[in-house]
Structure formats: C-alpha cells, structure tokens
Amino acid sequence: MKPEISFEFFPPKTDEGVLKLRETRKQLALLNPKFFSVTFGAGGSTRDRTMDAVLEIQAEGFEAAPHISGISSSKEEILSLLKTYQSHGIRRLVVLRGDLPSGEVSSGDFVYASQLVAFIREQTGDWFQIEVAAYPETHPEARSAAADLKHFKTKVDAGANAAITQYFYNADAYFQFVDQCQAMGIQIPIVPGVMPIYNYTQLARFSNVCGAEIPRWLRLRLEDYGDDMSSLRALGLDVVTDLCEKLLAGGAPGLHFYTLNQSGIITNIAERLNLKK
Ligand code: FAD
C-alpha cells in the first residue's frame, strides 16, 4: 500500500502568488494527497488569506486542513473561526500554539496548544480531526526533552487524533521519539514533516528559529555549493529521498511535506520513491 502523504502551503499574499499556488496544487494533486494544509500567521495575521486558500482547495474537491494557532487569539475569535469552518464542512484542523513576532507579548486566551485542543473539543466535540505538532529534536523553548515529551502527551490527551513533526534530517531522532511516545502510551499516528532542500540560506534561517538540526556534514557541503543551485538541489534531492525511504521503511505512517508553495523538488522525490498512484 502507498503511504499517505499531505502537503503544507502558506497563504499567498499576492494575486501572482495565488496563481502560482494553483499551479503547484495541480502538480501535487497528481500524487493523490490525503489533504492539503494551509498555515496561519501569528495572532491571526493571515486569517482571511488562510480561509480563502482553504476554501479554494475545498472547492477544487480536495480535503483542506486549515492551521489554527491560539497565541494572541481570544476564545471568541477562535469560536467564530471554528463555526465558519464547520459551516463550510471543514473536518480537519492543524492546531498549534503559534509564535509571536519578536518583542510582542501574548494577550490571548491560550498559552499552550493543549489548551486550544481542549477548547476545540469542548466546543465542537468530534467534528474535527485534530492534528498537532511534535518535535523529535525537542521544541526550542522546552526546558528539557523529557518536559517537552510530557507536554506533548498532555496535548494528545486533550484530544489530538494525529501529529505532524517539525522537520529533521536525522531519521533516528524520529524513531527514538516515536519509541518514547509509545512507551508513554501515546498511540496516535506521528507523521514526519519533511522539508525538501530548496535553498541553503533560507533553510539555515528556518532551522535556527525552529531548532531543527542540519547535520554538520550536510551543512558544510551545502555551504560549499554557495550559489550553485543545481548541485545544491541535487544533493538535497538525494538526502531527502534517502530520509523518506528510511522513514517509510521504518514504519512511518505517511509523509507531510513542507512545500513552500513549490512542487518541483517534491515531484522528483515522489518519483524516486514511487509514490505516484
Ligand atoms: P505547544 O505544544 O504549546 O508547545 C510549545 C512549547 O511550550 C514547548 O516547548 C512545550 O514543551 C511547552 N509547553 C507546552 N505545554 C506546557 C505547559 N503546560 N507548561 C510548560 N511548558 C509547556 N506556527 C504558526 O504560527 N502557524 C502555523 O500555521 C504553524 N504550523 C505548524 C505546523 C507544524 C506541523 C509544526 C511542527 C509547526 C507549526 N508552526 C506554526 C510552528 C509552531 O507554532 C511553533 O513551533 C510553536 O513555537 C509551538 O507550537 P506548538 O503547537 O507545538 O506549541
């Protein structure tokens, strides 16, 4: 059986971005994904654009999963968003705490994602399939790996159905994490989030913020390529395809790709993995 795959987009800011995303979706739809998800800016800054992208995806006949983040949001704002999604027949959410732009202090009703998950369950019962975030290499703000794992369990116990991980390039981090979760009685599927390598500077910036480790040997080789994008992408394609192969061979329930609204590299990875249905 082919593994279930899903793709994550960010909501485009311009008309040109909307057109580009439509084309990306058309290409990725050929891989028969389970769903397309759309990110949500801190404090609801992309609320309308996330909604627009989600409804467009749904109108094309695909399952659309909006991300929803609690930081800086009030209960009333979240409830109104949930009602709107319910009225459009949306059944899946990716539920997060979110991050504040640096210097901002949260004024919202939700400090942790687990509180938002509990609130959604309390207000909407089992209407939504709830996906939450997981961190095989530990969330950067966590006091310790053990504390992070404990908080992850609280979030799962609050009502999550599945988790999608932060990206990583070390398959062992994922397998260790899954083993630890199972030992704690966490039984939901934990789907690895996969970040294809598009551009080194951008990847290094994201990784600094989210705590995802780029192994030293890989970082050095990517740095060496500098502006030589074709060598960089060829290495990235090899590395990420290998990672996906290991993850699937080791029992990962599927793959969730961070697309950055691009389809080319993912299509290449999918061809190598023979994911086309
Ligand atoms: P939480 O699960 O709340 O965890 C955040 C931190 O708080 C962790 O260090 C945890 O250990 C700690 N913690 C949790 N509970 C407690 C407690 N009771 N006491 C003390 N500490 C606690 N961000 C966006 O803004 N928009 C998006 O659309 C978005 N999509 C994402 C999709 C995926 C698949 C992933 C992996 C991340 C995404 N993010 C997004 C980033 C995410 O918002 C950040 O990583 C954020 O810093 C944490 O969110 P969380 O939901 O994991 O938070």
Short mmCIF file of C-alpha atoms and ligand atoms in Angstrom, two decimals:
data_model
loop_
_atom_site.label_atom_id
_atom_site.label_comp_id
_atom_site.label_asym_id
_atom_site.label_seq_id
_atom_site.Cartn_x
_atom_site.Cartn_y
_atom_site.Cartn_z
CA MET A 1 0.00 0.00 0.00
CA LYS A 2 1.22 3.53 -0.81
CA PRO A 3 1.85 5.72 2.25
CA GLU A 4 -0.50 8.62 2.90
CA ILE A 5 1.00 11.94 2.02
CA SER A 6 -0.06 15.50 2.68
CA PHE A 7 1.22 18.92 1.65
CA GLU A 8 1.51 22.18 3.51
CA PHE A 9 1.18 25.62 1.91
CA PHE A 10 1.37 29.15 3.22
CA PRO A 11 -1.42 31.52 2.19
CA PRO A 12 -0.20 33.63 -0.74
CA LYS A 13 -0.06 37.40 -0.32
CA THR A 14 -0.43 38.47 -3.95
CA ASP A 15 -2.58 37.58 -6.97
CA GLU A 16 0.55 36.20 -8.61
CA GLY A 17 1.14 34.01 -5.54
CA VAL A 18 -2.44 32.72 -5.76
CA LEU A 19 -1.92 31.72 -9.41
CA LYS A 20 1.40 30.07 -8.62
CA LEU A 21 -0.12 28.09 -5.77
CA ARG A 22 -2.93 26.87 -8.06
CA GLU A 23 -0.32 25.51 -10.45
CA THR A 24 1.65 23.93 -7.59
CA ARG A 25 -1.53 22.29 -6.34
CA LYS A 26 -2.31 20.94 -9.77
CA GLN A 27 1.08 19.23 -9.89
CA LEU A 28 0.93 17.90 -6.34
CA ALA A 29 -2.64 16.67 -6.79
CA LEU A 30 -1.20 14.09 -9.20
CA LEU A 31 0.30 12.43 -6.11
CA ASN A 32 -3.19 11.92 -4.69
CA PRO A 33 -2.58 13.50 -1.27
CA LYS A 34 -4.79 12.84 1.72
CA PHE A 35 -5.08 16.59 2.37
CA PHE A 36 -3.55 19.99 1.73
CA SER A 37 -2.98 22.15 4.80
CA VAL A 38 -2.62 25.95 4.94
CA THR A 39 -0.62 27.75 7.63
CA PHE A 40 -1.92 30.51 9.89
CA GLY A 41 0.09 33.63 10.73
CA ALA A 42 0.82 34.56 14.33
CA GLY A 43 -2.11 36.21 16.07
CA GLY A 44 -4.43 35.61 13.12
CA SER A 45 -2.47 37.88 10.76
CA THR A 46 -3.29 35.63 7.78
CA ARG A 47 -6.79 34.70 8.93
CA ASP A 48 -8.61 35.80 5.77
CA ARG A 49 -5.93 34.58 3.39
CA THR A 50 -5.79 31.20 5.12
CA MET A 51 -9.57 30.96 4.82
CA ASP A 52 -9.50 31.95 1.13
CA ALA A 53 -6.86 29.34 0.30
CA VAL A 54 -8.66 26.64 2.29
CA LEU A 55 -12.00 27.29 0.60
CA GLU A 56 -10.39 27.31 -2.83
CA ILE A 57 -8.72 23.95 -2.17
CA GLN A 58 -12.01 22.54 -0.94
CA ALA A 59 -13.88 23.89 -3.97
CA GLU A 60 -11.41 22.00 -6.17
CA GLY A 61 -12.58 18.80 -4.48
CA PHE A 62 -9.63 18.19 -2.13
CA GLU A 63 -9.58 17.91 1.63
CA ALA A 64 -8.31 21.19 3.08
CA ALA A 65 -6.95 21.49 6.61
CA PRO A 66 -6.50 24.99 7.98
CA HIS A 67 -3.85 25.54 10.63
CA ILE A 68 -5.14 27.46 13.60
CA SER A 69 -2.96 28.97 16.30
CA GLY A 70 -4.05 30.08 19.74
CA ILE A 71 -1.40 32.61 20.67
CA SER A 72 -2.87 36.12 20.82
CA SER A 73 -6.36 34.85 19.99
CA SER A 74 -9.36 35.19 22.24
CA LYS A 75 -11.85 32.39 22.83
CA GLU A 76 -14.47 34.39 20.90
CA GLU A 77 -12.20 34.76 17.87
CA ILE A 78 -11.37 31.06 17.85
CA LEU A 79 -15.01 30.08 18.27
CA SER A 80 -16.08 32.28 15.39
CA LEU A 81 -13.36 30.74 13.19
CA LEU A 82 -14.40 27.21 14.19
CA LYS A 83 -18.04 27.98 13.36
CA THR A 84 -17.08 29.34 9.97
CA TYR A 85 -15.01 26.25 9.19
CA GLN A 86 -17.84 24.00 10.35
CA SER A 87 -20.31 25.87 8.16
CA HIS A 88 -18.06 25.16 5.16
CA GLY A 89 -17.79 21.47 6.02
CA ILE A 90 -14.09 21.57 7.01
CA ARG A 91 -13.35 18.47 9.11
CA ARG A 92 -9.61 18.63 9.79
CA LEU A 93 -7.50 21.22 11.64
CA VAL A 94 -3.80 21.52 12.39
CA VAL A 95 -3.86 23.02 15.89
CA LEU A 96 -0.86 24.99 17.18
CA ARG A 97 0.24 27.43 19.77
CA GLY A 98 1.93 29.62 17.15
CA ASP A 99 4.83 32.01 17.62
CA LEU A 100 4.71 35.71 18.33
CA PRO A 101 6.73 38.18 16.30
CA SER A 102 9.77 39.05 18.45
CA GLY A 103 9.08 41.72 21.06
CA GLU A 104 5.32 41.06 21.18
CA VAL A 105 3.63 39.80 24.31
CA SER A 106 0.64 37.48 24.07
CA SER A 107 -2.69 38.91 25.03
CA GLY A 108 -4.71 35.85 24.09
CA ASP A 109 -6.62 33.20 25.99
CA PHE A 110 -4.37 30.28 25.03
CA VAL A 111 -0.83 29.88 26.31
CA TYR A 112 -0.24 26.33 25.03
CA ALA A 113 -1.60 24.34 22.12
CA SER A 114 -3.03 21.75 24.54
CA GLN A 115 -5.45 24.41 25.85
CA LEU A 116 -6.61 25.17 22.33
CA VAL A 117 -7.09 21.47 21.57
CA ALA A 118 -9.17 21.10 24.76
CA PHE A 119 -11.22 24.18 23.85
CA ILE A 120 -11.94 22.90 20.33
CA ARG A 121 -13.04 19.52 21.72
CA GLU A 122 -15.22 21.22 24.33
CA GLN A 123 -16.90 23.44 21.74
CA THR A 124 -17.16 21.15 18.73
CA GLY A 125 -16.96 17.60 20.08
CA ASP A 126 -15.63 15.17 17.50
CA TRP A 127 -16.38 17.33 14.46
CA PHE A 128 -12.74 17.98 13.66
CA GLN A 129 -9.86 15.58 13.09
CA ILE A 130 -7.17 17.40 15.10
CA GLU A 131 -3.53 17.26 14.08
CA VAL A 132 -0.93 18.73 16.43
CA ALA A 133 2.80 19.48 16.18
CA ALA A 134 5.53 17.17 17.52
CA TYR A 135 9.26 17.77 17.91
CA PRO A 136 11.58 14.76 17.52
CA GLU A 137 14.57 17.06 18.17
CA THR A 138 12.74 18.87 21.04
CA HIS A 139 10.94 22.22 20.81
CA PRO A 140 13.49 25.06 21.12
CA GLU A 141 11.80 26.63 24.17
CA ALA A 142 11.40 23.38 26.10
CA ARG A 143 13.11 23.14 29.48
CA SER A 144 14.23 19.60 28.62
CA ALA A 145 13.46 16.81 26.19
CA ALA A 146 11.56 14.99 28.94
CA ALA A 147 9.45 18.06 29.76
CA ASP A 148 8.65 18.56 26.06
CA LEU A 149 7.55 14.95 25.75
CA LYS A 150 5.35 15.27 28.81
CA HIS A 151 3.72 18.39 27.35
CA PHE A 152 3.23 16.58 24.05
CA LYS A 153 1.36 13.84 25.92
CA THR A 154 -0.86 16.45 27.60
CA LYS A 155 -1.69 17.83 24.15
CA VAL A 156 -2.51 14.37 22.80
CA ASP A 157 -4.63 13.58 25.88
CA ALA A 158 -6.53 16.84 25.32
CA GLY A 159 -7.93 15.32 22.14
CA ALA A 160 -5.46 15.22 19.24
CA ASN A 161 -6.01 12.48 16.66
CA ALA A 162 -2.59 12.64 15.00
CA ALA A 163 0.64 14.61 15.00
CA ILE A 164 2.90 16.07 12.34
CA THR A 165 6.52 16.61 13.26
CA GLN A 166 8.82 19.55 12.83
CA TYR A 167 11.27 18.73 10.07
CA PHE A 168 14.56 16.97 10.78
CA TYR A 169 17.32 15.33 8.72
CA ASN A 170 18.19 12.59 11.18
CA ALA A 171 15.80 9.64 10.94
CA ASP A 172 17.00 8.27 14.31
CA ALA A 173 15.63 11.35 16.08
CA TYR A 174 12.19 10.46 14.71
CA PHE A 175 12.36 6.75 15.54
CA GLN A 176 13.62 7.45 19.08
CA PHE A 177 10.85 9.98 19.59
CA VAL A 178 8.16 7.57 18.38
CA ASP A 179 9.54 4.83 20.66
CA GLN A 180 9.44 7.19 23.64
CA CYS A 181 5.89 8.23 22.82
CA GLN A 182 4.79 4.61 22.59
CA ALA A 183 6.45 3.84 25.91
CA MET A 184 4.35 6.65 27.44
CA GLY A 185 1.16 5.21 26.00
CA ILE A 186 0.78 7.71 23.15
CA GLN A 187 -0.90 5.80 20.34
CA ILE A 188 -1.79 8.40 17.72
CA PRO A 189 -0.01 8.34 14.33
CA ILE A 190 3.04 10.61 14.28
CA VAL A 191 3.68 11.66 10.71
CA PRO A 192 7.14 13.00 9.86
CA GLY A 193 7.22 16.53 8.46
CA VAL A 194 9.66 16.65 5.54
CA MET A 195 11.42 19.81 4.41
CA PRO A 196 12.91 19.47 0.93
CA ILE A 197 16.14 21.44 0.46
CA TYR A 198 15.34 24.39 -1.79
CA ASN A 199 17.88 26.99 -0.70
CA TYR A 200 20.61 26.86 1.95
CA THR A 201 20.33 30.40 3.38
CA GLN A 202 16.59 30.05 3.86
CA LEU A 203 16.92 26.57 5.38
CA ALA A 204 19.61 27.73 7.82
CA ARG A 205 17.40 30.65 8.87
CA PHE A 206 14.32 28.44 9.45
CA SER A 207 16.41 25.86 11.29
CA ASN A 208 17.87 28.46 13.68
CA VAL A 209 14.38 29.55 14.62
CA CYS A 210 12.66 26.19 14.94
CA GLY A 211 15.55 24.20 16.40
CA ALA A 212 15.79 21.66 13.55
CA GLU A 213 19.33 20.40 13.25
CA ILE A 214 21.11 20.39 9.90
CA PRO A 215 23.82 17.75 10.41
CA ARG A 216 27.31 19.26 10.22
CA TRP A 217 28.44 17.24 7.21
CA LEU A 218 25.33 18.33 5.29
CA ARG A 219 25.59 21.98 6.33
CA LEU A 220 29.22 22.13 5.24
CA ARG A 221 28.50 20.59 1.87
CA LEU A 222 25.51 22.86 1.26
CA GLU A 223 27.59 25.89 2.26
CA ASP A 224 30.30 24.86 -0.21
CA TYR A 225 27.82 24.97 -3.07
CA GLY A 226 27.12 28.68 -2.49
CA ASP A 227 25.13 29.92 -5.50
CA ASP A 228 25.44 26.65 -7.38
CA MET A 229 21.76 25.85 -7.04
CA SER A 230 21.78 22.84 -9.31
CA SER A 231 24.42 21.00 -7.21
CA LEU A 232 22.68 22.06 -4.01
CA ARG A 233 19.35 20.76 -5.19
CA ALA A 234 20.84 17.51 -6.49
CA LEU A 235 22.39 16.83 -3.09
CA GLY A 236 19.18 17.91 -1.35
CA LEU A 237 17.17 15.55 -3.52
CA ASP A 238 19.44 12.60 -2.64
CA VAL A 239 19.45 13.40 1.07
CA VAL A 240 15.71 13.98 1.42
CA THR A 241 14.78 10.97 -0.72
CA ASP A 242 17.04 8.76 1.44
CA LEU A 243 15.47 10.19 4.57
CA CYS A 244 11.94 9.49 3.29
CA GLU A 245 12.93 5.95 2.30
CA LYS A 246 14.31 5.29 5.78
CA LEU A 247 11.25 6.76 7.46
CA LEU A 248 8.81 4.70 5.43
CA ALA A 249 10.88 1.52 5.71
CA GLY A 250 10.99 2.05 9.49
CA GLY A 251 7.20 2.27 9.76
CA ALA A 252 6.35 5.99 9.49
CA PRO A 253 2.60 6.18 8.80
CA GLY A 254 2.98 8.74 5.99
CA LEU A 255 4.84 11.89 4.99
CA HIS A 256 3.81 15.53 5.34
CA PHE A 257 5.78 17.82 3.02
CA TYR A 258 6.55 21.46 3.73
CA THR A 259 6.14 22.67 0.16
CA LEU A 260 6.92 26.41 0.46
CA ASN A 261 4.29 26.54 -2.31
CA GLN A 262 6.59 24.75 -4.78
CA SER A 263 6.07 21.40 -6.47
CA GLY A 264 9.22 20.62 -8.50
CA ILE A 265 11.51 19.02 -5.92
CA ILE A 266 8.67 17.16 -4.22
CA THR A 267 7.58 15.71 -7.55
CA ASN A 268 11.15 14.48 -8.07
CA ILE A 269 11.25 12.94 -4.60
CA ALA A 270 7.87 11.27 -5.16
CA GLU A 271 9.03 9.81 -8.48
CA ARG A 272 12.11 8.33 -6.83
CA LEU A 273 10.00 6.93 -4.01
CA ASN A 274 7.44 5.65 -6.50
CA LEU A 275 4.67 7.48 -4.64
CA LYS A 276 2.59 8.27 -7.73
CA LYS A 277 -0.71 6.45 -7.58
P1 FAD B 1 2.93 23.77 22.30
O1 FAD B 1 2.55 22.35 22.11
O2 FAD B 1 2.07 24.62 23.16
O3 FAD B 1 4.43 23.78 22.86
C1 FAD B 1 5.18 24.99 22.87
C2 FAD B 1 6.22 24.93 24.00
O4 FAD B 1 5.57 25.01 25.25
C3 FAD B 1 7.04 23.64 24.02
O5 FAD B 1 8.35 23.97 24.41
C4 FAD B 1 6.36 22.82 25.10
O6 FAD B 1 7.25 21.90 25.73
C5 FAD B 1 5.93 23.91 26.07
N1 FAD B 1 4.75 23.58 26.87
C6 FAD B 1 3.60 23.02 26.43
N2 FAD B 1 2.73 22.89 27.46
C7 FAD B 1 3.35 23.36 28.57
C8 FAD B 1 2.97 23.51 29.93
N3 FAD B 1 1.78 23.11 30.37
N4 FAD B 1 3.86 24.06 30.79
C9 FAD B 1 5.08 24.48 30.36
N5 FAD B 1 5.50 24.37 29.08
C10 FAD B 1 4.64 23.82 28.19
N6 FAD B 1 3.23 28.30 13.59
C11 FAD B 1 2.34 29.22 13.17
O7 FAD B 1 2.37 30.37 13.67
N7 FAD B 1 1.42 28.96 12.19
C12 FAD B 1 1.33 27.73 11.60
O8 FAD B 1 0.50 27.52 10.72
C13 FAD B 1 2.25 26.71 12.02
N8 FAD B 1 2.18 25.46 11.51
C14 FAD B 1 3.00 24.48 12.01
C15 FAD B 1 2.86 23.16 11.54
C16 FAD B 1 3.66 22.14 12.04
C17 FAD B 1 3.46 20.74 11.52
C18 FAD B 1 4.65 22.43 13.02
C19 FAD B 1 5.56 21.34 13.54
C20 FAD B 1 4.81 23.73 13.48
C21 FAD B 1 3.99 24.76 13.01
N9 FAD B 1 4.07 26.07 13.49
C22 FAD B 1 3.18 27.04 13.04
C23 FAD B 1 5.09 26.43 14.47
C24 FAD B 1 4.57 26.34 15.93
O9 FAD B 1 3.55 27.29 16.14
C25 FAD B 1 5.76 26.61 16.83
O10 FAD B 1 6.67 25.56 16.77
C26 FAD B 1 5.43 27.00 18.26
O11 FAD B 1 6.61 27.51 18.86
C27 FAD B 1 4.93 25.85 19.12
O12 FAD B 1 3.71 25.43 18.75
P2 FAD B 1 3.07 24.10 19.40
O13 FAD B 1 1.71 23.99 18.88
O14 FAD B 1 3.99 22.96 19.21
O15 FAD B 1 3.07 24.55 20.94
#
